Amino acid sequence: MTKQFDVVVIGAGPGGYIAAIRAAQLGLSTACIESESYADPKGEVRLGGTCLNVGCIPSKALLRSSELFDEASHAFVMHGITAENVKVDVATLVRRKDNIVTQLTGGIRGLFKKHKVALLVGRGSFKGREDELWQVEVAGKDGAEVVAAKHVIVATGSSARHLDGIPVDNKIICDNAGALSFDSVPRRLGVIGAGVIGLELGSVWKRLGSEVTLLEALPDFLAAADPAVAKEAWKAFTREQGLKIHLGVKIGAVKQGKKGVTVDYENGEGDQKLECDRLIVSVGRVPNTAGLGAESVGLAVDSRGRIDVNDHCQTNLENVWAVGDVIRGPMLAHKGMEEGAMVAELIAGQAGHVNYDAIPWVIYTHPEIAWVGKTETQLKNEGVEFRAGQIPFAANGRALGQGDTTGFVKMLADARTDRILGVHVIGASASELIAEAVVAMEFGASSEDIARICHAHPTLSEVMHEAALAVDRRPLHF
Ligand code: FAD
Ligand code: NAI
């Protein structure tokens, strides 16, 4: 007999597994289909999608290891600590990362069991609709079955975009998957695309000793960030850390030979050549819709291949929803998770919602970069009058004590109402500090609200406090 569920989720990444768990929590019979894209050494499917397997979690594990190596090599000395002959064993570093992935992907399996989410292993695709039930095929290595569902949530995520003429083998020429598992530190590492992955993974291998060159098509560095943040980041990454970043390039032929890779490119100064031992291609991601049977049931996709949805993640088909990287909006795990929870709540008849104006961005480089809300450029383009307060970490006792004073907090507030419109942080622990700004924006806070809140001393969060005071031109420690 055909298995029947209230909700079938296709894809067990952050968008999908959260949707499944929340739906089950709300009493809906729920199944989650996951293909065999990621598997453990025994061949058992790994849940958690890009994020847990080849994205957020493994990259942060490597960032931490490489940061420690960098500190031991360069920062201990200012504390009077001598660490001579500091070495890194790449195999151990990668194994540690793999163990974290194993632990967390297994954790999702445990959560599915706890919440009674049925895991169906195989590729999910639409086969049609009968008696108001969507028919979804699950095609695994042991055969195919069709299950029926009142609601389907598509959470098939995204894959790395590759470029024509640049064959990715994930050994020498790599996307994110290969770049997280190098077996040694390349002497010369090339990176195409100075976006989030390029900067994070470029930083990892630079700290471990590679000579890293990033080739970026756009003429502006970190164009999505606030201009003051982008300027500070440029200074830190290029002048202080020695990342070589070339902007406004046009990539030409890429040739792989015995000795490595040669990338021909053009910039304002003519034809150039980059020779490297390994190359990372990190030029954005494409939504996973191939093989989903979208056309066969008339599921609408937009001009960029993403499943078309409204503000509540409803597609053009009744009771078919889509969340995460496969739809519009930033490709961020926490955005997908919020959407997954929202959709499950809407299906259960509750009032789910996502505030797309308060989704934080974090880039886990050193210094870290984090923001929420509008940049100064966006506000100017929109003709919004604002007041800005900016305070450097150099004016903060805790930052000095920690020996890490790079960066600042910048707060932008409406000139008339004082409502906070955007907060931009570059500096140590920016990823954690931004949470206060997200809460403030969710609650419609003014800069004065933050200025009146007691912040523990001595903490980095005092810089947020001072930035709020600075909006009103009355900082107390600067
Ligand atoms: P995915 O995580 O891509 O999961 C989709 C799942 O669906 C996959 O498991 C896939 O196998 C499965 N699937 C696809 N098609 C089918 C099918 N037909 N049938 C069955 N299963 C299917 N975001 C952050 O917020 N913070 C970070 O620090 C961060 N770091 C990142 C670092 C890297 C290197 C990369 C590549 C990404 C990073 N991201 C980060 C982005 C984040 O990983 C994604 O936004 C997030 O994983 C998207 O979640 P998702 O559930 O939409 O899709
Ligand atoms: P990205 O969009 O951040 O950066 C890609 C960069 O490549 C852009 O700067 C783009 O201009 C450039 N580019 C595109 N085509 C090019 C070409 N032909 N030649 C040279 N440069 C070119 O995408 P990235 O880094 O691949 O990451 C994908 C997504 O994954 C991110 O947008 C983000 O959503 C997510 N992610 C999030 C992280 C986080 O939250 N910390 C970390 C890593 C990834």
XYZ file of C-alpha atoms and ligand atoms in Angstrom:
575
model
C 0.000 0.000 0.000
C 1.220 3.506 -0.776
C 2.638 5.242 2.282
C 0.714 8.413 3.018
C 1.824 11.474 4.994
C 0.481 14.897 5.889
C 3.821 16.395 4.878
C 6.653 15.132 2.691
C 9.812 17.235 2.667
C 12.280 16.777 -0.197
C 15.824 17.446 1.044
C 17.299 17.177 4.544
C 19.442 20.334 4.632
C 18.741 23.113 7.178
C 15.554 24.200 5.390
C 14.250 20.654 5.023
C 15.194 19.079 8.337
C 13.799 22.019 10.311
C 10.562 21.949 8.275
C 10.248 18.201 8.951
C 10.978 18.430 12.670
C 8.626 21.386 13.180
C 5.840 19.690 11.192
C 6.217 16.520 13.271
C 6.276 18.589 16.477
C 2.943 20.058 15.425
C 1.403 16.591 15.133
C 1.586 16.181 11.348
C 2.686 12.797 9.998
C 5.927 13.690 8.253
C 8.542 12.118 6.009
C 11.780 13.619 4.740
C 13.381 12.390 1.529
C 17.149 12.688 1.216
C 19.168 11.559 -1.767
C 22.470 9.810 -1.371
C 24.478 12.973 -2.168
C 26.358 12.755 1.119
C 27.274 9.430 2.673
C 29.493 8.228 5.519
C 32.347 5.791 4.872
C 29.901 2.873 5.314
C 27.674 4.295 2.576
C 24.945 5.442 4.953
C 23.250 8.670 3.886
C 24.258 11.777 5.811
C 21.616 14.351 6.657
C 22.136 18.091 7.082
C 22.657 19.022 3.437
C 25.312 21.436 2.239
C 25.490 23.177 5.601
C 26.563 20.231 7.700
C 28.451 18.229 5.076
C 30.327 20.678 2.863
C 29.356 24.175 4.026
C 28.874 26.135 7.216
C 30.074 23.599 9.760
C 33.185 22.113 8.130
C 34.348 25.552 6.975
C 34.037 26.958 10.485
C 35.936 23.978 11.916
C 38.840 24.644 9.537
C 38.677 28.380 10.174
C 39.106 27.754 13.905
C 42.051 25.363 13.452
C 43.806 27.717 11.078
C 43.150 30.662 13.388
C 44.858 28.835 16.262
C 47.830 28.041 14.045
C 48.039 31.667 12.977
C 47.826 32.898 16.562
C 50.463 30.483 17.772
C 52.707 31.537 14.899
C 52.168 35.285 15.076
C 50.068 36.525 17.997
C 51.455 34.639 21.012
C 54.629 36.666 20.848
C 52.937 39.907 21.956
C 51.867 38.143 25.152
C 55.441 37.134 25.821
C 54.702 33.538 24.907
C 57.224 31.736 22.770
C 55.987 29.006 20.481
C 58.812 27.867 18.291
C 58.620 25.590 15.323
C 54.811 25.599 15.199
C 53.638 22.974 12.732
C 50.336 21.864 11.347
C 49.328 18.319 10.496
C 46.704 18.714 7.773
C 45.452 15.133 8.104
C 44.594 15.687 11.793
C 43.017 19.058 11.082
C 40.809 17.583 8.325
C 39.968 14.530 10.471
C 38.816 16.775 13.309
C 36.555 18.582 10.844
C 35.227 15.247 9.525
C 34.478 14.061 13.068
C 32.434 17.198 13.747
C 30.493 16.584 10.518
C 29.857 12.956 11.542
C 28.662 14.001 14.982
C 26.260 16.650 13.682
C 24.854 14.738 10.715
C 24.223 11.788 13.056
C 22.544 14.251 15.388
C 19.925 15.082 12.746
C 19.210 11.357 12.374
C 18.659 11.221 16.134
C 16.326 14.229 15.978
C 14.300 12.561 13.207
C 13.901 9.462 15.396
C 12.980 11.542 18.430
C 10.309 13.482 16.539
C 9.128 10.476 14.491
C 10.053 11.922 11.116
C 10.235 9.044 8.614
C 13.470 9.159 6.623
C 13.095 8.017 3.009
C 16.407 7.568 1.228
C 16.545 8.305 -2.497
C 15.930 11.092 -4.989
C 12.523 12.683 -4.634
C 10.524 13.769 -7.673
C 6.946 14.766 -8.445
C 4.864 12.175 -10.260
C 1.458 13.903 -10.222
C -1.539 14.401 -7.946
C -4.364 11.982 -7.182
C -7.350 12.689 -4.928
C -5.673 15.879 -3.652
C -2.584 13.909 -2.651
C 0.763 14.658 -4.250
C 2.500 11.551 -5.551
C 6.231 11.702 -4.924
C 8.661 9.098 -6.149
C 11.644 8.166 -3.984
C 14.297 6.562 -6.187
C 17.085 4.968 -4.163
C 19.848 2.551 -5.022
C 17.618 -0.356 -3.999
C 14.668 0.667 -6.182
C 11.886 3.231 -6.275
C 8.649 3.717 -4.359
C 5.907 6.311 -4.600
C 4.576 8.003 -1.469
C 1.541 10.258 -1.157
C 1.350 13.565 0.708
C -1.164 16.330 1.371
C 1.655 18.845 1.431
C 5.088 18.792 -0.168
C 7.902 21.082 0.933
C 10.732 21.329 -1.597
C 14.052 21.956 0.174
C 16.507 20.643 -2.373
C 19.068 23.419 -1.795
C 21.823 24.480 -4.125
C 25.086 23.304 -5.684
C 28.297 25.097 -6.528
C 28.187 26.980 -9.835
C 30.968 25.880 -12.150
C 32.358 27.821 -15.110
C 32.525 26.622 -18.689
C 35.983 25.359 -19.550
C 37.029 24.936 -15.913
C 36.524 21.257 -15.061
C 36.232 20.740 -11.316
C 37.819 17.450 -10.196
C 37.770 18.371 -6.489
C 41.416 17.423 -6.209
C 43.339 20.159 -8.013
C 40.482 22.344 -9.259
C 37.940 22.406 -6.464
C 34.617 23.817 -5.457
C 33.659 24.063 -1.792
C 33.600 20.277 -1.347
C 37.213 19.700 -2.424
C 38.505 22.898 -0.840
C 37.431 21.644 2.594
C 39.474 18.465 2.269
C 42.903 19.302 0.849
C 45.468 16.679 1.884
C 48.265 19.240 2.181
C 48.745 22.986 2.242
C 49.153 24.135 -1.370
C 52.148 26.392 -1.863
C 50.209 28.629 -4.254
C 46.409 28.696 -4.116
C 44.286 30.465 -6.722
C 40.657 31.369 -6.038
C 38.149 32.492 -8.660
C 35.535 34.660 -6.929
C 36.281 36.849 -3.893
C 32.863 36.301 -2.316
C 32.050 34.651 0.966
C 33.498 31.196 0.214
C 36.585 32.624 -1.497
C 37.371 34.832 1.491
C 36.649 32.230 4.174
C 38.462 29.308 2.536
C 41.161 31.591 1.129
C 41.773 32.703 4.738
C 42.002 29.113 5.983
C 44.744 28.127 3.558
C 46.524 31.491 3.776
C 46.804 31.132 7.550
C 48.199 27.643 7.086
C 50.904 28.965 4.791
C 49.613 29.151 1.197
C 50.250 32.113 -1.019
C 46.642 32.968 -1.919
C 45.480 34.988 -4.930
C 41.802 35.778 -5.478
C 40.461 36.813 -8.875
C 37.183 38.721 -8.671
C 35.024 39.794 -11.612
C 33.402 42.799 -9.948
C 35.276 46.103 -9.764
C 34.233 46.646 -6.128
C 35.339 44.530 -3.205
C 32.541 43.028 -1.052
C 29.935 45.030 -2.905
C 27.074 43.744 -0.713
C 28.644 45.030 2.506
C 28.549 48.571 3.869
C 31.268 50.580 2.074
C 33.109 51.451 5.311
C 33.194 47.757 6.240
C 34.383 46.745 2.774
C 37.182 49.329 2.988
C 38.307 48.139 6.429
C 38.136 44.491 5.296
C 40.211 45.244 2.202
C 42.892 46.818 4.384
C 42.913 43.892 6.820
C 42.896 41.124 4.210
C 45.331 42.598 1.714
C 47.724 44.879 3.603
C 47.782 43.136 6.966
C 47.231 39.491 6.042
C 48.734 39.406 2.574
C 45.823 37.986 0.579
C 46.310 39.099 -3.027
C 42.974 40.191 -4.449
C 42.589 41.346 -8.053
C 39.305 43.061 -8.882
C 37.552 43.604 -12.215
C 39.087 40.534 -13.838
C 37.815 38.534 -16.784
C 38.826 34.894 -16.610
C 40.204 33.392 -19.816
C 41.655 29.938 -20.426
C 42.337 27.695 -17.457
C 44.814 24.897 -18.079
C 45.672 22.048 -15.782
C 49.112 20.523 -16.217
C 51.459 18.292 -14.278
C 52.786 21.213 -12.272
C 49.420 22.718 -11.375
C 46.988 25.153 -12.908
C 47.468 28.211 -15.087
C 44.707 30.805 -15.182
C 44.770 33.405 -17.932
C 42.863 36.528 -17.031
C 42.494 40.110 -18.083
C 42.279 43.131 -15.842
C 42.499 46.854 -16.497
C 46.221 46.454 -17.091
C 46.015 43.837 -19.860
C 46.545 40.081 -20.078
C 47.725 38.351 -16.920
C 48.599 34.819 -15.872
C 48.202 33.170 -12.483
C 50.078 29.989 -11.773
C 48.949 27.949 -8.821
C 49.112 24.455 -7.360
C 45.412 24.310 -6.589
C 42.440 26.363 -7.679
C 39.151 26.997 -5.883
C 36.162 28.023 -7.982
C 33.714 29.914 -5.745
C 31.493 31.971 -8.032
C 28.112 31.472 -6.402
C 25.612 28.639 -6.252
C 22.754 27.361 -8.393
C 19.413 26.040 -7.101
C 18.837 22.261 -7.281
C 15.740 21.713 -9.395
C 16.994 19.228 -11.997
C 15.266 15.858 -11.838
C 12.572 17.123 -9.486
C 9.807 16.662 -12.057
C 8.919 20.346 -11.717
C 7.900 20.626 -15.394
C 5.758 17.487 -15.277
C 3.475 19.004 -12.621
C 3.803 22.644 -13.767
C 5.815 23.875 -10.770
C 6.899 27.413 -11.707
C 10.552 28.433 -11.587
C 11.822 31.996 -12.062
C 14.301 33.311 -14.637
C 17.221 32.292 -12.391
C 16.033 28.701 -12.065
C 14.743 29.135 -8.516
C 11.332 27.810 -7.501
C 8.933 30.734 -7.578
C 7.316 31.453 -4.195
C 5.375 34.212 -2.443
C 6.264 35.765 0.928
C 4.980 32.639 2.670
C 7.019 30.261 0.531
C 3.923 28.996 -1.315
C 4.560 27.923 -4.887
C 2.059 28.218 -7.754
C 0.768 24.701 -6.908
C -1.727 24.031 -4.150
C -0.074 22.628 -1.007
C 3.395 22.711 -2.545
C 5.893 24.902 -0.698
C 9.596 25.593 -1.147
C 12.246 26.856 1.282
C 15.971 27.584 1.546
C 18.544 27.941 -1.208
C 16.177 26.642 -3.903
C 14.103 29.868 -3.684
C 14.768 33.630 -3.743
C 16.613 35.454 -1.001
C 20.025 35.014 0.558
C 21.507 31.519 0.464
C 21.979 31.236 4.209
C 21.286 28.284 6.475
C 19.435 30.319 9.115
C 17.204 31.898 6.468
C 16.258 28.418 5.207
C 15.621 27.194 8.750
C 13.300 30.130 9.497
C 11.387 29.401 6.303
C 11.159 25.701 7.144
C 9.636 26.452 10.545
C 7.296 29.066 9.049
C 5.940 26.687 6.391
C 5.354 23.863 8.901
C 3.440 26.305 11.118
C 1.357 27.597 8.210
C 0.494 24.022 7.192
C -0.595 23.348 10.780
C -2.881 26.395 10.606
C -0.654 28.639 12.699
C 0.604 32.128 11.862
C 4.176 31.464 10.715
C 6.239 34.342 9.423
C 9.791 35.324 8.425
C 11.069 38.871 8.782
C 13.292 39.148 5.734
C 14.445 42.605 6.901
C 16.194 41.166 9.936
C 18.282 38.326 8.552
C 21.898 38.642 9.658
C 24.866 38.070 7.360
C 28.175 36.866 8.741
C 31.515 36.319 7.036
C 33.768 34.277 9.314
C 37.099 35.757 8.284
C 39.422 37.551 10.652
C 38.251 40.160 11.395
C 34.740 38.755 11.224
C 32.167 40.746 9.292
C 28.496 40.808 10.255
C 25.555 42.958 9.422
C 21.796 43.214 9.566
C 19.500 45.623 7.767
C 20.457 48.311 5.284
C 23.888 49.535 4.262
C 24.710 53.220 3.932
C 24.697 52.808 0.142
C 21.198 51.297 0.154
C 19.827 54.076 2.374
C 21.344 56.760 0.160
C 19.953 55.102 -2.980
C 16.532 54.934 -1.350
C 16.742 58.604 -0.309
C 16.294 57.750 3.382
C 17.742 60.315 5.781
C 19.774 58.676 8.504
C 22.240 59.333 11.305
C 25.305 57.140 11.736
C 27.337 56.244 14.810
C 30.660 54.457 14.371
C 33.005 53.365 17.155
C 36.307 51.495 16.734
C 37.189 48.448 18.811
C 40.490 50.248 19.509
C 38.534 52.383 22.022
C 37.390 49.301 23.975
C 39.228 47.899 26.990
C 38.278 44.291 26.367
C 39.464 44.437 22.754
C 42.791 45.862 23.928
C 43.092 43.164 26.584
C 42.440 40.520 23.969
C 45.038 42.085 21.681
C 42.578 42.381 18.845
C 41.448 45.913 18.096
C 40.724 45.789 14.349
C 37.407 47.136 13.125
C 34.362 48.947 14.382
C 30.625 48.895 14.971
C 28.542 51.200 12.792
C 24.898 51.870 13.520
C 22.514 53.553 11.090
C 19.267 55.024 12.423
C 16.412 56.915 10.817
C 17.117 60.659 11.132
C 13.505 61.412 12.012
C 12.325 58.456 14.131
C 15.712 57.131 15.351
C 14.588 53.585 14.442
C 17.606 51.368 13.764
C 17.860 50.661 10.026
C 21.133 48.777 9.859
C 24.061 47.655 11.993
C 27.472 46.731 10.592
C 30.241 45.113 12.560
C 33.766 44.275 11.508
C 35.967 42.860 14.226
C 36.490 39.962 16.588
C 33.264 38.164 17.551
C 31.177 40.181 15.077
C 29.193 36.962 14.483
C 28.049 36.972 18.112
C 27.736 40.738 18.552
C 25.309 41.075 15.648
C 22.659 39.099 17.571
C 21.934 42.142 19.738
C 21.294 44.234 16.649
C 19.005 41.557 15.173
C 16.933 41.456 18.360
C 16.813 45.249 18.423
C 15.607 45.427 14.830
C 13.025 42.668 15.385
C 11.613 44.736 18.250
C 11.681 47.947 16.195
C 14.221 49.497 18.571
C 15.665 52.996 18.276
C 19.357 53.745 18.732
C 18.341 55.431 21.988
C 16.927 52.092 23.222
C 20.351 50.479 22.802
C 22.021 53.535 24.319
C 19.854 53.119 27.452
C 20.587 49.390 27.891
C 23.228 48.374 30.458
C 26.057 46.467 28.725
C 28.459 44.394 30.808
C 31.936 45.815 31.345
C 34.464 44.991 30.020
C 32.947 43.375 26.932
C 33.091 43.906 23.207
C 29.347 44.549 23.345
C 30.136 47.945 24.850
C 31.203 49.009 21.355
C 27.609 48.384 20.216
C 26.467 50.550 23.120
C 28.927 53.320 22.220
C 27.922 53.168 18.536
C 24.312 53.732 19.598
C 25.399 56.695 21.738
C 27.445 57.958 18.799
C 24.318 58.116 16.621
C 23.261 60.955 18.943
C 26.807 62.371 18.980
C 27.337 61.526 22.638
C 29.702 58.551 22.955
C 31.245 58.324 26.424
C 34.480 56.481 25.686
C 35.453 57.959 22.330
P 21.008 22.283 1.290
O 21.755 22.443 2.550
O 21.750 22.394 0.005
O 20.314 20.861 1.380
C 19.543 20.345 0.352
C 19.485 18.845 0.517
O 18.564 18.325 -0.438
C 20.804 18.152 0.251
O 21.095 17.271 1.322
C 20.589 17.397 -1.042
O 21.303 16.156 -1.085
C 19.096 17.141 -0.987
N 18.458 16.969 -2.294
C 18.584 17.711 -3.404
N 17.774 17.263 -4.385
C 17.115 16.199 -3.873
C 16.124 15.332 -4.375
N 15.631 15.461 -5.606
N 15.676 14.340 -3.568
C 16.143 14.183 -2.309
N 17.067 15.006 -1.773
C 17.540 16.001 -2.544
N 25.256 29.587 5.416
C 25.223 30.195 6.618
O 24.154 30.645 7.047
N 26.340 30.326 7.380
C 27.548 29.857 6.971
O 28.533 29.982 7.686
C 27.609 29.213 5.721
N 28.779 28.718 5.269
C 28.821 28.070 4.069
C 30.044 27.595 3.623
C 30.132 26.956 2.409
C 31.467 26.439 1.944
C 28.953 26.764 1.632
C 29.011 26.033 0.327
C 27.736 27.242 2.069
C 27.653 27.912 3.289
N 26.458 28.429 3.761
C 26.420 29.088 4.960
C 25.210 28.306 3.002
C 24.365 27.140 3.560
O 25.121 25.957 3.536
C 23.103 27.002 2.749
O 22.417 28.243 2.697
C 22.184 25.960 3.347
O 22.810 24.716 3.453
C 20.911 25.827 2.502
O 20.050 24.923 3.103
P 18.963 24.141 2.234
O 18.274 23.238 3.196
O 18.160 25.087 1.458
O 19.790 23.293 1.176
P 29.269 34.683 -3.538
O 28.094 35.125 -4.304
O 29.414 35.078 -2.135
O 30.597 35.144 -4.265
C 30.899 34.791 -5.582
C 31.852 35.816 -6.121
O 32.324 35.353 -7.358
C 31.189 37.163 -6.359
O 31.965 38.173 -5.765
C 31.132 37.263 -7.867
O 31.229 38.581 -8.338
C 32.335 36.442 -8.261
N 32.270 35.891 -9.614
C 31.179 35.395 -10.256
N 31.524 34.977 -11.487
C 32.858 35.197 -11.626
C 33.786 34.969 -12.661
N 33.424 34.418 -13.801
N 35.074 35.333 -12.458
C 35.462 35.896 -11.277
N 34.608 36.146 -10.257
C 33.332 35.788 -10.421
O 29.292 33.091 -3.718
P 30.194 31.990 -3.037
O 31.361 32.583 -2.356
O 30.375 30.951 -4.070
O 29.218 31.439 -1.926
C 27.920 30.985 -2.289
C 26.932 31.325 -1.248
O 27.092 30.455 -0.133
C 27.084 32.709 -0.655
O 26.469 33.680 -1.441
C 26.363 32.558 0.632
O 25.004 32.677 0.416
C 26.702 31.132 1.036
N 27.818 31.151 1.990
C 27.611 31.761 3.182
C 28.617 31.834 4.107
C 28.363 32.556 5.368
O 27.205 32.845 5.663
N 29.384 32.861 6.151
C 29.928 31.235 3.871
C 30.039 30.657 2.549
C 29.001 30.603 1.675
